[in-house]
Structures are given as structure tokens and as C-alpha cells.
XYZ file of C-alpha atoms in Angstrom:
688
model
C -42.583 -13.416 22.268
C -39.297 -12.489 20.626
C -36.710 -11.435 23.231
C -33.817 -11.065 20.782
C -32.856 -7.548 19.763
C -29.516 -8.456 18.121
C -27.586 -11.186 16.530
C -24.057 -11.837 17.711
C -21.372 -12.657 15.221
C -18.233 -14.186 16.663
C -15.683 -17.003 16.158
C -18.390 -19.585 16.844
C -20.778 -18.224 14.119
C -21.812 -20.912 11.709
C -22.373 -19.957 8.102
C -24.281 -21.635 5.297
C -23.944 -21.084 1.539
C -26.791 -22.283 -0.575
C -25.648 -22.642 -4.206
C -22.114 -23.865 -3.181
C -21.845 -25.350 -6.819
C -21.326 -21.739 -8.122
C -17.640 -21.020 -8.807
C -18.081 -17.305 -8.274
C -19.878 -17.790 -5.074
C -17.213 -20.111 -3.867
C -14.607 -17.556 -4.616
C -16.564 -14.971 -2.671
C -16.906 -17.491 0.230
C -13.201 -17.707 0.346
C -13.054 -13.938 0.800
C -15.673 -14.084 3.644
C -13.831 -16.916 5.366
C -10.536 -15.097 5.142
C -12.191 -11.943 6.487
C -13.840 -13.766 9.422
C -10.495 -15.263 10.321
C -8.831 -11.925 10.334
C -11.344 -10.419 12.693
C -11.968 -13.375 15.034
C -8.714 -15.325 14.819
C -10.082 -18.601 13.542
C -11.625 -19.965 10.435
C -15.375 -19.946 10.158
C -17.651 -23.042 10.496
C -20.263 -24.106 7.924
C -23.216 -26.205 8.763
C -27.028 -26.601 8.837
C -27.431 -24.863 12.116
C -26.118 -21.641 10.663
C -26.940 -18.166 11.895
C -25.806 -16.565 8.661
C -27.167 -17.893 5.372
C -26.239 -16.772 1.798
C -28.923 -17.762 -0.740
C -30.819 -16.911 -3.918
C -34.236 -15.160 -3.445
C -37.433 -17.151 -3.668
C -40.859 -15.983 -4.846
C -41.790 -15.400 -1.190
C -38.863 -13.000 -0.434
C -39.458 -9.312 -0.485
C -35.949 -8.407 -1.230
C -35.033 -6.290 -4.329
C -35.812 -8.155 -7.624
C -33.711 -6.108 -10.070
C -30.469 -7.596 -11.340
C -27.772 -7.877 -8.705
C -30.111 -6.753 -5.882
C -29.855 -8.089 -2.460
C -31.345 -7.839 0.981
C -30.636 -8.752 4.633
C -33.685 -10.438 6.317
C -33.609 -11.568 9.984
C -35.797 -14.688 10.445
C -36.595 -16.816 13.577
C -34.470 -19.992 13.941
C -34.392 -22.595 16.505
C -31.658 -20.846 18.509
C -32.701 -17.234 17.833
C -32.484 -15.004 14.763
C -30.890 -16.148 11.648
C -29.544 -13.522 9.111
C -30.501 -14.480 5.573
C -28.510 -12.585 2.996
C -30.590 -12.902 -0.152
C -29.656 -12.121 -3.695
C -31.706 -11.879 -6.845
C -29.003 -13.518 -8.824
C -25.393 -14.745 -8.485
C -23.871 -11.207 -8.387
C -26.663 -10.127 -5.903
C -25.502 -12.826 -3.523
C -21.799 -11.747 -4.164
C -22.728 -8.126 -3.321
C -24.651 -9.168 -0.325
C -21.808 -11.269 0.953
C -19.243 -8.385 0.444
C -21.792 -5.890 2.122
C -21.734 -8.110 5.061
C -17.907 -8.106 4.950
C -17.835 -4.349 4.829
C -20.598 -3.369 7.278
C -20.319 -6.254 9.868
C -16.679 -7.512 9.684
C -15.281 -4.034 8.936
C -13.375 -4.966 5.759
C -12.556 -1.877 3.559
C -12.907 -2.418 -0.269
C -9.254 -1.462 -0.654
C -8.041 -3.435 2.365
C -5.299 -5.148 0.196
C -4.135 -2.199 -1.680
C -4.148 0.161 1.338
C -2.654 -2.606 3.624
C -5.669 -1.854 5.952
C -6.647 -5.116 7.810
C -9.874 -5.201 9.724
C -9.926 -4.743 13.455
C -9.654 -7.674 15.702
C -12.872 -8.336 17.540
C -14.218 -10.772 20.110
C -17.922 -10.368 19.023
C -19.919 -8.164 16.925
C -23.610 -7.311 17.895
C -25.923 -6.784 14.872
C -29.202 -4.982 15.533
C -32.183 -6.828 14.063
C -32.816 -4.526 11.202
C -33.667 -5.637 7.668
C -31.833 -4.000 4.819
C -32.326 -3.649 1.069
C -29.694 -2.593 -1.439
C -30.208 0.360 -3.666
C -30.177 0.116 -7.333
C -26.791 1.316 -8.901
C -27.164 4.263 -11.135
C -25.142 2.610 -13.750
C -26.009 -0.901 -15.035
C -22.608 -1.985 -16.237
C -19.698 -0.617 -14.370
C -16.098 -1.583 -13.986
C -12.459 -1.185 -14.639
C -10.197 -1.359 -17.680
C -6.887 -2.597 -16.131
C -4.793 -0.749 -18.854
C -1.202 0.186 -19.093
C -0.677 -2.257 -16.280
C 3.107 -2.536 -16.482
C 3.576 -2.374 -12.647
C 1.215 -5.282 -12.240
C 3.026 -7.254 -14.952
C 6.441 -6.629 -13.454
C 5.503 -7.024 -9.851
C 6.018 -10.794 -9.718
C 8.424 -13.091 -11.556
C 5.764 -14.900 -13.510
C 4.559 -13.726 -16.901
C 1.738 -13.459 -17.781
C 0.693 -12.404 -14.228
C -0.775 -15.168 -12.140
C -3.762 -15.419 -9.835
C -1.575 -13.883 -7.050
C -1.702 -10.466 -8.874
C -5.145 -10.661 -10.468
C -7.158 -11.901 -7.540
C -6.750 -8.700 -5.453
C -7.626 -6.625 -8.514
C -10.911 -8.301 -9.240
C -11.773 -8.604 -5.491
C -11.313 -4.815 -5.042
C -13.593 -4.183 -8.126
C -16.340 -6.427 -6.723
C -16.026 -4.720 -3.232
C -16.434 -1.368 -5.094
C -19.627 -2.631 -6.666
C -18.159 -3.176 -10.096
C -19.512 -5.908 -12.287
C -17.420 -5.833 -15.427
C -13.714 -5.663 -16.462
C -11.307 -5.682 -19.231
C -8.669 -7.820 -17.519
C -5.493 -6.344 -18.907
C -4.072 -5.020 -22.218
C -3.007 -7.457 -25.049
C -1.751 -10.064 -22.623
C -1.010 -13.675 -23.893
C -4.226 -15.664 -24.115
C -2.724 -18.439 -22.094
C -2.898 -16.084 -18.972
C -5.311 -16.609 -16.169
C -6.605 -13.040 -16.259
C -9.672 -13.622 -18.393
C -10.808 -16.937 -16.875
C -10.279 -15.797 -13.305
C -12.385 -12.710 -13.826
C -15.199 -15.001 -15.241
C -14.768 -17.387 -12.374
C -15.180 -14.504 -9.853
C -18.497 -13.568 -11.456
C -17.481 -10.514 -13.460
C -18.708 -9.506 -16.993
C -15.898 -9.309 -19.523
C -15.750 -6.573 -22.050
C -13.165 -5.591 -24.646
C -10.706 -2.917 -25.658
C -12.031 -0.800 -28.460
C -8.917 -1.817 -30.674
C -9.905 -5.539 -30.131
C -13.411 -5.834 -31.327
C -15.295 -8.866 -29.869
C -12.117 -9.618 -27.987
C -10.577 -11.052 -31.250
C -6.955 -11.559 -31.923
C -5.196 -8.654 -33.668
C -5.222 -9.366 -37.428
C -1.496 -8.755 -38.002
C -0.616 -11.188 -35.141
C -2.832 -13.836 -36.465
C -1.805 -13.283 -40.053
C 1.646 -11.770 -40.252
C 2.625 -10.398 -43.604
C -1.024 -9.922 -44.707
C -2.500 -6.535 -45.543
C -4.729 -5.592 -42.671
C -7.573 -4.657 -44.908
C -11.155 -5.889 -44.571
C -11.793 -4.917 -48.025
C -9.065 -7.509 -49.110
C -9.398 -10.124 -46.505
C -12.953 -10.168 -45.089
C -12.994 -13.772 -44.491
C -9.872 -13.608 -42.335
C -11.287 -10.806 -40.176
C -14.535 -12.741 -39.869
C -12.683 -15.895 -38.947
C -11.022 -14.074 -36.076
C -14.389 -12.710 -34.924
C -16.080 -16.028 -35.027
C -13.344 -17.691 -33.006
C -13.739 -14.957 -30.375
C -17.446 -15.371 -30.232
C -17.116 -19.111 -29.862
C -14.435 -18.705 -27.074
C -16.442 -16.391 -24.953
C -20.143 -17.305 -25.780
C -20.812 -19.089 -22.453
C -19.329 -16.093 -20.385
C -20.999 -13.000 -19.340
C -19.715 -10.825 -22.048
C -20.364 -7.200 -23.188
C -19.477 -7.515 -26.828
C -17.634 -4.514 -28.152
C -18.218 -3.820 -31.786
C -15.615 -1.687 -33.441
C -13.368 -1.273 -36.360
C -10.034 0.443 -35.788
C -6.686 -0.158 -37.328
C -3.923 -2.283 -35.998
C -2.191 -0.787 -32.990
C -5.256 1.316 -31.915
C -5.188 3.783 -34.768
C -7.693 4.716 -37.604
C -8.023 1.800 -39.942
C -7.481 3.948 -43.091
C -3.947 4.335 -42.050
C -3.513 0.661 -43.033
C -6.013 1.088 -45.900
C -5.528 4.468 -47.624
C -8.230 3.740 -50.165
C -10.786 5.113 -47.625
C -9.925 8.765 -48.183
C -13.321 10.408 -47.389
C -15.428 10.620 -44.265
C -18.276 8.985 -46.252
C -16.140 5.931 -47.227
C -14.673 5.586 -43.834
C -18.089 5.845 -41.986
C -19.595 3.498 -44.534
C -16.941 0.778 -43.871
C -17.281 1.101 -40.119
C -20.997 0.995 -40.341
C -20.870 -2.084 -42.527
C -18.378 -3.988 -40.193
C -20.162 -3.077 -37.053
C -23.495 -4.458 -38.387
C -21.646 -7.550 -39.553
C -20.162 -8.097 -36.110
C -23.550 -7.533 -34.512
C -25.260 -10.131 -36.825
C -22.451 -12.637 -36.058
C -22.807 -12.250 -32.187
C -26.581 -12.398 -32.496
C -26.447 -15.714 -34.381
C -24.143 -17.166 -31.763
C -25.373 -15.716 -28.526
C -28.969 -15.396 -27.216
C -29.895 -11.832 -26.323
C -26.228 -10.417 -26.382
C -25.290 -7.119 -24.816
C -23.393 -5.139 -27.380
C -21.500 -1.835 -27.237
C -19.772 0.430 -29.688
C -16.819 2.561 -28.475
C -17.443 6.193 -29.793
C -13.685 6.772 -29.446
C -11.564 9.177 -31.491
C -12.380 9.177 -35.210
C -15.480 6.917 -34.632
C -17.155 9.580 -32.518
C -16.347 12.364 -34.926
C -17.733 10.291 -37.976
C -20.891 9.339 -35.948
C -21.594 13.013 -35.089
C -21.086 13.871 -38.771
C -23.730 11.387 -39.696
C -21.535 8.960 -41.348
C -21.946 5.932 -39.011
C -25.218 3.980 -38.309
C -25.262 2.069 -35.057
C -27.438 -1.168 -34.768
C -30.522 -0.691 -32.582
C -30.044 -1.666 -28.874
C -26.226 -1.201 -28.994
C -24.832 0.806 -26.211
C -22.810 3.831 -27.342
C -19.640 4.490 -25.246
C -18.390 8.038 -25.049
C -14.831 8.742 -23.926
C -13.119 11.554 -22.029
C -9.955 13.024 -23.333
C -7.717 11.158 -20.883
C -7.563 14.139 -18.512
C -11.119 13.789 -17.242
C -13.020 16.131 -19.483
C -15.673 14.702 -21.816
C -14.218 15.973 -24.978
C -12.211 14.462 -27.787
C -8.600 13.584 -26.785
C -5.541 15.394 -28.017
C -3.724 13.596 -30.931
C -0.162 14.878 -31.180
C -0.574 18.632 -31.550
C -4.339 18.552 -32.707
C -6.591 19.237 -29.796
C -10.125 20.038 -31.135
C -11.805 19.298 -27.804
C -15.172 18.275 -29.520
C -17.748 17.456 -26.993
C -17.933 13.736 -26.412
C -21.514 13.073 -25.084
C -24.693 12.105 -26.761
C -26.575 15.059 -28.134
C -30.147 15.910 -27.149
C -32.514 13.481 -28.811
C -29.860 10.846 -29.364
C -31.836 7.624 -29.164
C -30.705 4.401 -27.579
C -28.425 3.534 -24.591
C -25.169 5.339 -23.884
C -22.243 4.965 -21.557
C -18.889 6.303 -20.725
C -15.222 5.265 -20.933
C -13.351 7.417 -18.333
C -9.783 7.905 -17.281
C -8.503 8.476 -13.758
C -5.122 7.505 -15.095
C -3.744 7.783 -18.582
C -0.620 7.171 -20.758
C -0.089 9.414 -23.756
C 3.736 10.329 -24.022
C 2.918 13.968 -23.148
C 1.575 15.014 -19.716
C -0.507 12.170 -18.385
C -0.524 10.542 -14.951
C 0.639 7.123 -14.864
C 2.539 6.518 -11.617
C 0.697 9.330 -9.851
C -2.939 10.186 -9.170
C -5.281 12.381 -11.188
C -3.540 15.801 -11.501
C -6.705 18.017 -11.507
C -9.341 18.750 -8.906
C -11.616 15.731 -8.412
C -14.450 18.220 -8.777
C -13.790 17.649 -12.559
C -14.435 13.922 -12.211
C -17.699 14.416 -10.142
C -18.959 17.110 -12.344
C -18.170 15.375 -15.718
C -19.659 12.075 -14.803
C -22.778 13.584 -13.377
C -23.141 15.645 -16.479
C -22.793 12.455 -18.545
C -25.449 10.781 -16.480
C -27.842 13.707 -17.028
C -27.089 13.455 -20.785
C -28.272 9.821 -20.655
C -24.834 8.107 -20.687
C -25.459 6.089 -17.569
C -25.962 2.455 -18.905
C -22.258 1.728 -18.938
C -19.215 3.114 -17.141
C -15.767 1.747 -17.810
C -12.857 3.410 -15.812
C -9.252 3.097 -16.814
C -7.777 1.963 -13.488
C -4.144 1.637 -14.485
C -2.052 -0.230 -11.896
C -4.657 0.266 -9.042
C -2.195 1.057 -6.195
C -1.526 4.793 -7.120
C -5.195 5.496 -7.746
C -7.246 4.316 -4.828
C -8.595 7.759 -4.027
C -10.112 8.310 -7.478
C -11.155 4.793 -7.905
C -13.084 5.240 -4.629
C -14.693 8.344 -5.999
C -15.933 6.851 -9.263
C -17.336 3.885 -7.384
C -19.566 6.278 -5.460
C -20.688 7.860 -8.633
C -21.624 4.576 -10.537
C -23.533 3.464 -7.327
C -25.257 6.603 -6.286
C -25.202 8.694 -9.426
C -23.777 11.735 -7.649
C -21.096 12.592 -5.014
C -19.625 15.670 -3.388
C -15.915 15.443 -3.967
C -15.016 17.180 -0.800
C -17.199 14.992 1.392
C -16.016 11.911 -0.344
C -12.400 12.913 0.306
C -13.098 13.267 3.980
C -14.875 9.858 4.098
C -12.078 8.218 2.235
C -9.470 9.660 4.668
C -11.400 8.655 7.666
C -11.490 5.090 6.279
C -7.686 5.153 6.035
C -6.401 7.149 8.999
C -7.347 7.371 12.718
C -5.640 10.799 13.253
C -4.609 13.938 11.346
C -7.480 13.461 9.165
C -8.120 17.127 8.213
C -4.547 17.677 7.584
C -4.201 14.685 5.314
C -7.347 15.728 3.362
C -5.672 18.990 2.993
C -2.643 17.393 1.455
C -4.768 15.629 -1.094
C -6.624 18.963 -1.903
C -3.287 20.925 -2.420
C -1.891 18.217 -4.530
C -3.974 19.318 -7.550
C -3.087 22.900 -6.788
C 0.641 22.077 -7.093
C 0.433 20.390 -10.531
C 1.644 22.355 -13.499
C -1.187 24.145 -15.433
C 0.260 23.895 -19.056
C -2.747 25.105 -20.928
C -5.906 27.281 -20.576
C -8.358 24.480 -19.599
C -9.200 23.355 -16.113
C -8.016 19.848 -17.056
C -4.579 20.997 -18.637
C -2.740 19.797 -15.519
C 0.515 17.809 -15.665
C 0.912 14.261 -14.409
C 4.278 12.614 -13.950
C 4.824 11.905 -17.684
C 5.150 15.633 -18.243
C 8.709 15.601 -16.654
C 9.986 12.810 -18.688
C 8.637 12.444 -22.304
C 9.215 16.163 -23.071
C 12.443 16.114 -21.433
C 13.640 13.161 -23.503
C 12.336 14.809 -26.540
C 14.226 18.078 -25.611
C 17.502 16.068 -25.042
C 17.167 14.112 -28.164
C 16.461 17.060 -30.347
C 19.397 18.880 -28.713
C 21.936 16.101 -29.157
C 20.913 15.493 -32.775
C 21.986 19.065 -33.344
C 18.635 20.399 -34.247
C 17.624 23.949 -33.451
C 14.301 24.240 -35.346
C 10.912 23.806 -33.666
C 10.526 20.410 -32.094
C 7.070 19.424 -33.475
C 6.445 16.844 -30.581
C 6.527 19.780 -28.155
C 4.027 22.103 -30.015
C 1.181 20.696 -28.009
C 2.390 22.478 -25.008
C 5.013 25.039 -25.881
C 3.522 26.175 -29.222
C 5.002 26.845 -32.609
C 8.044 28.801 -31.601
C 11.866 28.202 -31.805
C 13.303 25.243 -30.044
C 15.214 27.473 -27.685
C 11.849 29.222 -26.746
C 10.059 25.863 -26.321
C 12.864 24.826 -23.844
C 12.538 28.046 -22.054
C 8.757 27.513 -21.820
C 9.107 24.087 -20.228
C 11.856 25.343 -17.880
C 9.905 28.315 -16.571
C 6.861 26.143 -15.708
C 9.012 23.530 -13.964
C 10.915 25.992 -11.971
C 7.775 27.721 -10.840
C 6.168 24.503 -9.692
C 9.197 23.342 -7.587
C 8.297 25.641 -4.659
C 4.856 24.254 -4.292
C 5.881 20.569 -4.505
C 8.764 21.135 -2.015
C 6.317 22.700 0.464
C 3.845 19.922 0.099
C 6.521 17.391 0.576
C 7.549 19.014 3.947
C 3.892 19.210 5.078
C 3.386 15.498 4.308
C 6.519 14.582 6.243
C 5.263 16.696 9.183
C 1.936 14.792 9.163
C 3.593 11.483 8.858
C 5.623 12.081 11.995
C 2.248 12.365 13.943
C 0.909 9.036 12.658
C 1.284 5.587 13.866
C 3.839 3.548 12.038
C 1.275 1.627 9.944
C -0.535 4.733 9.002
C 2.693 6.456 8.241
C 3.600 3.843 5.798
C 0.230 3.922 4.125
C 0.504 7.721 3.567
C 4.026 7.227 2.222
C 2.903 4.571 -0.354
C -0.353 6.269 -1.180
C 0.718 9.952 -1.349
C 4.341 10.947 -0.419
C 5.942 8.836 -3.168
C 3.797 10.729 -5.749
C 4.727 14.062 -4.373
C 8.444 13.040 -4.556
C 7.908 12.052 -8.243
C 6.508 15.450 -9.018
C 9.084 17.259 -6.972
C 12.110 15.415 -8.367
C 10.573 15.504 -11.866
C 10.025 19.280 -11.869
C 13.619 19.874 -10.675
C 14.986 17.438 -13.235
C 13.123 19.089 -16.075
C 14.102 22.657 -14.892
C 17.799 21.489 -14.675
C 17.783 20.088 -18.195
C 16.402 23.323 -19.499
C 19.025 25.378 -17.736
C 21.659 23.132 -19.121
C 20.530 23.870 -22.646
C 20.428 27.579 -22.007
C 24.039 27.441 -20.728
C 24.998 25.204 -23.749
C 23.754 27.881 -26.136
C 25.875 30.395 -24.269
C 28.901 28.129 -24.685
C 29.243 28.009 -20.922
C 29.972 24.243 -21.057
C 31.079 23.765 -17.335
C 27.851 25.378 -16.138
C 25.804 23.394 -18.595
C 27.543 20.141 -17.308
C 26.658 21.064 -13.816
C 22.991 21.580 -14.676
C 22.887 18.402 -16.508
C 24.400 16.634 -13.603
C 21.734 18.256 -11.346
C 19.194 16.785 -13.757
C 20.673 13.237 -13.288
C 20.571 13.661 -9.618
C 17.047 15.086 -9.423
C 15.594 12.365 -11.670
C 17.532 9.768 -9.743
C 15.725 11.027 -6.579
C 12.551 9.936 -8.341
C 13.859 6.522 -8.889
C 15.035 6.236 -5.322
C 11.524 7.434 -4.144
C 9.963 4.395 -5.992
C 12.440 2.044 -4.413
C 11.669 3.345 -0.856
C 7.949 2.906 -1.443
C 8.336 -0.523 -2.977
C 9.112 -2.505 0.239
C 7.169 -5.296 1.950
C 4.115 -6.192 0.012
C 5.115 -3.797 -2.688
C 8.589 -5.125 -3.318
C 9.364 -4.891 -7.060
C 6.128 -3.188 -7.701
C 7.776 -0.370 -9.684
C 10.528 -2.331 -11.498
C 8.529 -2.414 -14.647
C 8.320 1.303 -15.013
C 8.418 1.094 -18.787
C 5.979 3.960 -19.583
C 6.957 7.016 -17.561
C 10.315 5.330 -17.584
C 12.314 7.354 -15.055
C 15.515 5.273 -15.761
C 15.242 6.107 -19.432
C 15.281 9.814 -18.430
C 18.261 9.393 -16.255
C 20.169 7.771 -19.091
C 19.310 10.462 -21.402
C 20.513 13.084 -18.815
C 23.719 11.137 -18.267
C 24.335 11.154 -22.034
C 23.794 14.872 -22.161
C 26.147 15.649 -19.424
C 28.814 13.308 -21.050
C 28.360 15.174 -24.335
C 28.748 18.480 -22.410
C 31.957 17.384 -20.770
C 33.331 16.435 -24.085
C 32.792 20.030 -25.196
C 35.358 21.497 -22.847
C 37.029 18.841 -20.882
C 38.237 16.436 -23.610
C 40.363 14.623 -24.442
C 41.835 13.905 -21.070
C 38.983 14.973 -18.799
C 41.262 16.985 -16.682
C 41.066 20.486 -18.107
C 38.187 21.730 -15.906
C 39.793 20.209 -12.844
C 43.001 22.177 -13.653
C 41.072 25.410 -14.450
C 38.602 25.458 -11.568
C 39.744 23.057 -8.863
C 43.410 22.622 -8.861
C 45.261 24.842 -6.278
C 46.999 27.747 -7.995
C 50.391 26.700 -6.565
C 50.094 23.424 -8.495
C 48.760 24.591 -11.864
C 52.088 25.503 -13.295
C 54.404 22.900 -11.793
C 52.312 19.604 -11.949
C 53.575 16.774 -14.226
C 50.931 15.467 -16.558
C 52.152 12.067 -16.311
C 51.296 11.847 -12.681
C 47.661 12.754 -13.201
C 46.009 9.724 -14.728
C 42.747 9.290 -12.953
C 40.230 12.038 -13.916
C 37.223 12.724 -11.628
C 33.991 10.895 -12.319
C 31.150 12.930 -13.739
C 29.501 12.879 -10.359
C 32.513 13.983 -8.424
C 33.481 16.630 -10.890
C 29.976 18.141 -11.024
C 29.668 18.056 -7.081
C 33.000 19.940 -6.777
C 32.225 22.318 -9.632
C 28.813 23.139 -8.146
C 30.428 24.046 -4.886
C 33.204 26.046 -6.556
C 30.900 28.082 -8.815
C 27.989 28.399 -6.509
C 25.475 26.559 -8.554
C 23.302 24.832 -6.085
C 20.466 22.384 -6.855
């Protein structure tokens, strides 16, 4: 009779990996070995007398048979029970191994990114209880590691090495993801593509790089990027891409967009009607489909219904080959409608309509870069109820075959990446419950208060439009501010067209006032949230205090400093128009200091593991904004303090007894901009 009711896992546990010749399984075993060593203090043993075996399913096994399914089965061995972790295929074994890591060894999917090591243990008792995995709601699910400048600049080597990419792909696998676009337009000699393949992931493509092919103008500089003129050259690139990836697990993206991710007719203006444009896209997509089908057995193909392609398809001008997955995109702010292009924001629904045949999927952003109001260095700016609601609606509309999530630089977006992982696995999630679960996994105390900080975060973001998703991320404080400063210093007073998307068709002065009012109104909320976060951090252990700093406090600081910087620039412009140049100079200096606080916040967060993580802030580009603001205040000082940069000192700061008797040839060292602005602020009562 069986007297065993549990299986002990300890430092002495022996493992066996059947199918050790699989490179993806070898990669995953290295994760398990590291996890085991973290928990028990020594590297695991492998051998025939194993009590934990990872293997493929046989005909006799009753474990799930669907793709990537796995099960735990406890079987009698010579020395007691043996845990068989059985996968229906390679990824099934990988997910079974990582489920063991999570549920037995206690390793969080984001252990690396959250700096959350598993607890040390002497032994772990596993109850003898079989387990079967559930079938994920979404068949193909993963991340587009896009706008990944922080990952690119984090380490010295370019393109990024395995040191950068391995934690990205590991986190994706631990979240149940099975596909990836590994970076954006990186050199083809980089390790990113091959490492993703070697770790067992499917590879898919950016919609601007059909079939993963080289950009036409990069391959053929000086040629007209026209398929009509050079079909053989385009097809050469597609054929090379197919040959290069035909042995990998590839989701082939069929598409035809112009160079630099824009409509192709901007390079080829002969296509001047919807019919001509849709006809060309349809022809090219069918040609690509035929080429892939000739070179690959049973290929999985997709077409990105993005931007103009979605519009032409809904107008009936594009025909999609049978069996190709149609991928629908959100607007970059979480809503399944067409994205804003400059000042045009049609918000056309971007989901398959009732009766739309075939398979459909979703391309979704939890982070975005658009030079307007997007969140790049900070997390999703709206309520996560939008994410849950929009994706559940997409599934209900039949868009559940494929789900690609724009993951950006990973580190700022763990909360929302965790949320979407729950959605692609279970098909539904309650955002508030998910938040509490996420917080419990990260912190041992103050959990309700930390959850409250996350919830209030979305309440503090600037609502710049009438829609629920019209909420400002970190780029709102920088790109519009630089546009304001540039328009101003070029001496232009007419409407700034690049600001119409937010501030409308009104005079430049009124546009500046619009931005200033919204920034000033938001400062109070961000300052309050910042203080609340500091209060919570004081009650946390050091390790958890650092985690909350890196995961949330730095983002609050970016919003708070950005709001104040934008408000100060707008005040400076108002004073400039009133020809109150000293006051304008002070406000411009406040902008410099406020934006500098954001730069300093990044530096404080970028310590330890994250040293240099933000040095490639080339998209939000806080330093660029600081330089713009410094230029503005230099310009303002010239208006009233030139040529000797001493007039304001004499007028406002010099003692009255000295003004009429000092000798100019003894005053040769004017105050710096910072020192002058600081002293003028105190003198004129203009605090930050």
C-alpha cells in the first residue's frame, strides 16, 4: 500500500530531462537549475534515479494533448513517488518546467525585472495531486519589444547581447507567451532573433517589415521604393527572408507599407485612389502568401490591419487570402479604434465586424511612442479597466487567435504586462483583483495602500480630451513643450499645427494657455501622490522600498516634474508676451529646474542592476527638453540683461547705496543664469 502523501523537494532532489538534445529545453533547464540553486543554496543534480522528470507525452499519458499543453503526474518509483512533468510538445514541456518553477520553487515571472528572488528553503513538501494545464484563450500570444531604447543603451555592447535579451525572453515565457518580435530594426548580426528561436519562441514581424525582410531603401539605396517599378527587387528581399527563417517557428506577417512605416503611396503617388491602393496591397499580399506557401509547409500567416490597411479593408478594397489571421490594432492608448495621425483622429472601430470570416487577432499597446501624449518611460496612463474591457470585447468579437502586446522596455510596464498575460491565458480578468494579486506578489506589507497608489496614478494623469483613453503619458510634457519653445523662438505667433490635436485650432497664445492650465491643474494631484508614495515606502523593508521606488515612485516623479516644467514654460511665454522679461526669465529657469528633477529622478532609480538603464532616453528625451528650456531662458535674458548681463542685477539685487557709486570696471563677473534666477525668484516672490 502507498504510504506516501507528499513528495519532498530539496537540495538533494535529482532531476532528469528527457530530450536534452533540444536547445530550447536546455535553455529552460538552465533556468530551473538557477532557480533550484537560489532556493536551496546548491546546484541541482541530474541522474537516472530522478524524483522529478521532464518529458514528452506518450500515447499512454492522459495529460492535455493540445499544442503546448502539459500535466503533472505522480507515479510510483523505486524510492517513492516520482513527479513526471509531461508536455504535449516542446513548448508544453517548457511551460510545465516554468509552472514547476513558479508553483513549487516560488519564482515570480518577473523575478529579474522586479528584483524579487525566491525565498530560501530547506525543503518543500508537494502534495500528491495531479495537475493539468488549461488551454490558453489565445493561440499565439507575445510581445513586440518596440521602441526599446533603454534596453539598447543599458549595456555598452551594440546590438544588445544575450545579457539583455535573455531576461526579456525568459519573462515572456514565464508569462505564458509563445511569440515575439525581438526588437525594432536592429542590425541583423545581433543575437536577438536567434536567441528567441533558441529559447523556443515563435518569431513574428513588424507590419512595416513584411516577412521580416530588409527595408527596400536600405538594401537598394537610391532606388525608387516602388513595387510597380521594381517588383523583382522587392520579391528578392522577400525570398531571402523566407529562406533565412523557413526552419524557425515563424508567424509570417504579410503587408505592404511604405518605407519608414507609412502608407506606400507616399513613395509612389501614382496610387491616388482607394481602389488603386487596395488593389496593389491585395496583389502584393497574395504574392507574399504564395511565396511563403511554396517555401514553407503549412505556414502560419498574418496580415496587420493597421492604419490605412484597416480602412481600405473595411471599405472593401483589400482581399485577404484564406486562412490568414487578420490583426487589428488599438490606437496606442488602449482603445480598439484607429490611431491618431497628427491632428486627424477619426477613431474608426478597429475590430472584425459581425460576419467577418476567418481568424482574427489583436496588436495592443500598454506602452506607446507617438511624439504627442504617449507613455514611454511611464506606465499606462488610463485605468486598466480599459485594457481588460477592450481585450475582452476583442475576444468576444472573435479576435482571439493572436495577441501581440507592445512591451516597450519591459521595466516600467510590469503591472500591465502581468494584466495582459492573465487575459491571454484566461480570456478574462477583473482589473482590481488582478492589481491586488500583483501587489501581493511584490510586497509583504502595506499592500492595500500600494494598490491604492496604483489606482490613483490613473486618476492623476491629465485628461486632454473627451474620451476615456485621452490621458497623458510622460511624452505629453516634453514633445509639446519643445514644439511650443521652437515655435516661440522662431518668432511665430500663428497657430502651431502640431499642437492642434490637443489644444485645437486657436491662436498660439491660446494653445500655450491651454497646455499651461492643464499642467498646473495636475501638479497638485501628482505632488500629493508623490508624498503618499514616500510615506508608504518608509514603512517597507529596504528591498521592497527599492522595488516601489523603481516600479512606481520614479514614474510619479516624471509626471510631477514634467507637469511643473510644462506649466513653467507656459508661464514664461505669457510673461514674455507682456514684455516682462525678468519674470519670463525666472519662469523659464523654473522650467529648467523642474525638468532637471525628472532627469535626476531617472538617475536615482538607475542604480544597482539598473545602472545606465535610462541613459538612452532618446524618445521622451528629457535632456533635449532641458536644453530647449535653457535656450529659452538665455534668449529671455538677452531681451533685458544684454549686453553685459549685469542690468538685472543692478536693477533688482544691488543694494541701493551701491547703485549710483559703483565703478563698472570692477564688475566683470556676471551671475550665472541659475544664480541670477534663484536670487530674482526670492526678490520678486516667484516661487516654483
